[in-house]
């Protein structure tokens, strides 16, 4: 294989994990709280989503599940327009502590659990 082909292929392989389609493997045995911790959400949103690490990170514990889910999906797709949304998208897309964003079913479990954290 010539060097002209090897370098682009190697570069493309390194970018695959950054793709918005690179969802994590679904973990059906894990519940919302476990997934919240596993995916590192707790690192920024704090315990039960109610103790953010920064003023830029919103409190999400106790919000309606649909609101949490809709906002999270929009942010994970890179469609958030606020500075907070851009920060979260960057944190998830480029973080070494997050293997990949939660899958849609995992995100639903997380949102449902967070809604109960009043």
PDB file of C-alpha atoms in Angstrom:
ATOM      1  CA  UNK A   1       0.000   0.000   0.000  1.00  0.00           C
ATOM      2  CA  UNK A   2       1.460   3.348  -0.916  1.00  0.00           C
ATOM      3  CA  UNK A   3       2.044   6.083   1.626  1.00  0.00           C
ATOM      4  CA  UNK A   4      -0.538   8.250  -0.187  1.00  0.00           C
ATOM      5  CA  UNK A   5      -3.287   5.802   0.828  1.00  0.00           C
ATOM      6  CA  UNK A   6      -2.038   4.794   4.281  1.00  0.00           C
ATOM      7  CA  UNK A   7      -2.079   8.276   5.816  1.00  0.00           C
ATOM      8  CA  UNK A   8      -5.664   9.206   4.819  1.00  0.00           C
ATOM      9  CA  UNK A   9      -6.935   5.801   5.942  1.00  0.00           C
ATOM     10  CA  UNK A  10      -5.127   6.090   9.274  1.00  0.00           C
ATOM     11  CA  UNK A  11      -6.529   9.606   9.753  1.00  0.00           C
ATOM     12  CA  UNK A  12     -10.071   8.454   8.949  1.00  0.00           C
ATOM     13  CA  UNK A  13      -9.824   5.586  11.446  1.00  0.00           C
ATOM     14  CA  UNK A  14      -8.841   8.011  14.200  1.00  0.00           C
ATOM     15  CA  UNK A  15     -11.904  10.175  13.449  1.00  0.00           C
ATOM     16  CA  UNK A  16     -14.473   7.370  13.572  1.00  0.00           C
ATOM     17  CA  UNK A  17     -14.976   7.637  17.376  1.00  0.00           C
ATOM     18  CA  UNK A  18     -15.732  11.360  16.990  1.00  0.00           C
ATOM     19  CA  UNK A  19     -18.615  10.710  14.650  1.00  0.00           C
ATOM     20  CA  UNK A  20     -22.052  11.665  16.020  1.00  0.00           C
ATOM     21  CA  UNK A  21     -23.154   8.202  14.893  1.00  0.00           C
ATOM     22  CA  UNK A  22     -20.614   6.536  17.178  1.00  0.00           C
ATOM     23  CA  UNK A  23     -23.139   5.663  19.885  1.00  0.00           C
ATOM     24  CA  UNK A  24     -22.055   3.466  22.718  1.00  0.00           C
ATOM     25  CA  UNK A  25     -23.139  -0.125  22.916  1.00  0.00           C
ATOM     26  CA  UNK A  26     -26.491  -0.344  24.628  1.00  0.00           C
ATOM     27  CA  UNK A  27     -26.212  -1.576  28.218  1.00  0.00           C
ATOM     28  CA  UNK A  28     -29.665  -3.032  28.966  1.00  0.00           C
ATOM     29  CA  UNK A  29     -28.678  -4.209  32.452  1.00  0.00           C
ATOM     30  CA  UNK A  30     -27.809  -0.693  33.629  1.00  0.00           C
ATOM     31  CA  UNK A  31     -30.398   1.703  35.039  1.00  0.00           C
ATOM     32  CA  UNK A  32     -30.521   5.499  34.682  1.00  0.00           C
ATOM     33  CA  UNK A  33     -28.375   6.348  37.697  1.00  0.00           C
ATOM     34  CA  UNK A  34     -25.719   3.811  36.707  1.00  0.00           C
ATOM     35  CA  UNK A  35     -25.665   5.133  33.141  1.00  0.00           C
ATOM     36  CA  UNK A  36     -25.459   8.739  34.417  1.00  0.00           C
ATOM     37  CA  UNK A  37     -22.317   7.760  36.305  1.00  0.00           C
ATOM     38  CA  UNK A  38     -20.929   5.426  33.630  1.00  0.00           C
ATOM     39  CA  UNK A  39     -21.068   8.048  30.871  1.00  0.00           C
ATOM     40  CA  UNK A  40     -19.508  10.686  33.115  1.00  0.00           C
ATOM     41  CA  UNK A  41     -22.581  12.949  33.266  1.00  0.00           C
ATOM     42  CA  UNK A  42     -22.064  13.155  37.025  1.00  0.00           C
ATOM     43  CA  UNK A  43     -18.659  14.789  36.491  1.00  0.00           C
ATOM     44  CA  UNK A  44     -20.261  18.017  35.273  1.00  0.00           C
ATOM     45  CA  UNK A  45     -23.911  17.859  36.392  1.00  0.00           C
ATOM     46  CA  UNK A  46     -23.091  16.557  39.883  1.00  0.00           C
ATOM     47  CA  UNK A  47     -24.916  14.095  42.080  1.00  0.00           C
ATOM     48  CA  UNK A  48     -28.458  13.475  40.819  1.00  0.00           C
ATOM     49  CA  UNK A  49     -27.951  16.258  38.255  1.00  0.00           C
ATOM     50  CA  UNK A  50     -28.476  18.882  40.956  1.00  0.00           C
ATOM     51  CA  UNK A  51     -24.946  19.994  41.829  1.00  0.00           C
ATOM     52  CA  UNK A  52     -23.222  21.311  38.675  1.00  0.00           C
ATOM     53  CA  UNK A  53     -19.475  21.796  38.619  1.00  0.00           C
ATOM     54  CA  UNK A  54     -19.768  25.230  36.965  1.00  0.00           C
ATOM     55  CA  UNK A  55     -22.204  28.095  36.376  1.00  0.00           C
ATOM     56  CA  UNK A  56     -22.220  27.055  32.711  1.00  0.00           C
ATOM     57  CA  UNK A  57     -23.603  23.605  33.556  1.00  0.00           C
ATOM     58  CA  UNK A  58     -27.341  23.517  34.256  1.00  0.00           C
ATOM     59  CA  UNK A  59     -29.118  21.712  37.057  1.00  0.00           C
ATOM     60  CA  UNK A  60     -31.078  18.989  35.294  1.00  0.00           C
ATOM     61  CA  UNK A  61     -32.245  16.806  38.158  1.00  0.00           C
ATOM     62  CA  UNK A  62     -35.987  17.207  38.677  1.00  0.00           C
ATOM     63  CA  UNK A  63     -36.781  18.604  35.233  1.00  0.00           C
ATOM     64  CA  UNK A  64     -39.373  16.823  33.098  1.00  0.00           C
ATOM     65  CA  UNK A  65     -37.945  13.724  31.388  1.00  0.00           C
ATOM     66  CA  UNK A  66     -39.076  14.897  27.932  1.00  0.00           C
ATOM     67  CA  UNK A  67     -37.356  18.246  28.411  1.00  0.00           C
ATOM     68  CA  UNK A  68     -34.103  16.592  29.507  1.00  0.00           C
ATOM     69  CA  UNK A  69     -34.258  14.101  26.647  1.00  0.00           C
ATOM     70  CA  UNK A  70     -35.055  16.678  23.949  1.00  0.00           C
ATOM     71  CA  UNK A  71     -32.324  19.075  25.073  1.00  0.00           C
ATOM     72  CA  UNK A  72     -29.733  16.315  25.446  1.00  0.00           C
ATOM     73  CA  UNK A  73     -30.495  14.885  22.001  1.00  0.00           C
ATOM     74  CA  UNK A  74     -30.222  18.313  20.406  1.00  0.00           C
ATOM     75  CA  UNK A  75     -26.929  19.040  22.160  1.00  0.00           C
ATOM     76  CA  UNK A  76     -25.437  15.640  21.340  1.00  0.00           C
ATOM     77  CA  UNK A  77     -26.270  16.225  17.653  1.00  0.00           C
ATOM     78  CA  UNK A  78     -24.345  19.516  17.868  1.00  0.00           C
ATOM     79  CA  UNK A  79     -27.464  21.625  17.376  1.00  0.00           C
ATOM     80  CA  UNK A  80     -27.357  23.519  20.663  1.00  0.00           C
ATOM     81  CA  UNK A  81     -26.981  27.256  20.184  1.00  0.00           C
ATOM     82  CA  UNK A  82     -26.051  28.408  23.694  1.00  0.00           C
ATOM     83  CA  UNK A  83     -22.524  28.457  25.084  1.00  0.00           C
ATOM     84  CA  UNK A  84     -23.622  25.839  27.606  1.00  0.00           C
ATOM     85  CA  UNK A  85     -24.826  23.533  24.811  1.00  0.00           C
ATOM     86  CA  UNK A  86     -21.598  23.962  22.865  1.00  0.00           C
ATOM     87  CA  UNK A  87     -19.619  23.194  26.028  1.00  0.00           C
ATOM     88  CA  UNK A  88     -21.560  19.976  26.623  1.00  0.00           C
ATOM     89  CA  UNK A  89     -21.248  18.871  23.009  1.00  0.00           C
ATOM     90  CA  UNK A  90     -17.476  19.391  23.163  1.00  0.00           C
ATOM     91  CA  UNK A  91     -17.206  17.628  26.502  1.00  0.00           C
ATOM     92  CA  UNK A  92     -18.984  14.538  25.186  1.00  0.00           C
ATOM     93  CA  UNK A  93     -17.588  14.482  21.653  1.00  0.00           C
ATOM     94  CA  UNK A  94     -13.950  14.994  22.576  1.00  0.00           C
ATOM     95  CA  UNK A  95     -13.681  13.748  26.154  1.00  0.00           C
ATOM     96  CA  UNK A  96     -11.286  10.984  27.102  1.00  0.00           C
ATOM     97  CA  UNK A  97     -13.575  10.065  30.000  1.00  0.00           C
ATOM     98  CA  UNK A  98     -16.598   9.364  27.787  1.00  0.00           C
ATOM     99  CA  UNK A  99     -16.303   6.283  25.568  1.00  0.00           C
ATOM    100  CA  UNK A 100     -19.199   7.479  23.417  1.00  0.00           C
ATOM    101  CA  UNK A 101     -22.452   9.324  23.980  1.00  0.00           C
ATOM    102  CA  UNK A 102     -25.280   7.331  25.541  1.00  0.00           C
ATOM    103  CA  UNK A 103     -27.367   5.420  23.029  1.00  0.00           C
ATOM    104  CA  UNK A 104     -30.961   6.657  22.556  1.00  0.00           C
ATOM    105  CA  UNK A 105     -32.396   3.985  24.913  1.00  0.00           C
ATOM    106  CA  UNK A 106     -29.723   4.803  27.507  1.00  0.00           C
ATOM    107  CA  UNK A 107     -30.464   8.516  27.208  1.00  0.00           C
ATOM    108  CA  UNK A 108     -34.150   7.780  27.828  1.00  0.00           C
ATOM    109  CA  UNK A 109     -33.256   5.846  31.004  1.00  0.00           C
ATOM    110  CA  UNK A 110     -31.025   8.677  32.210  1.00  0.00           C
ATOM    111  CA  UNK A 111     -33.705  11.327  31.531  1.00  0.00           C
ATOM    112  CA  UNK A 112     -36.383   9.267  33.293  1.00  0.00           C
ATOM    113  CA  UNK A 113     -34.167   8.797  36.343  1.00  0.00           C
ATOM    114  CA  UNK A 114     -33.161  12.484  36.447  1.00  0.00           C
ATOM    115  CA  UNK A 115     -36.804  13.582  36.343  1.00  0.00           C
ATOM    116  CA  UNK A 116     -37.334  11.764  39.656  1.00  0.00           C
ATOM    117  CA  UNK A 117     -34.441  13.602  41.353  1.00  0.00           C
ATOM    118  CA  UNK A 118     -36.437  16.458  42.904  1.00  0.00           C
TER     119      UNK A 118
END
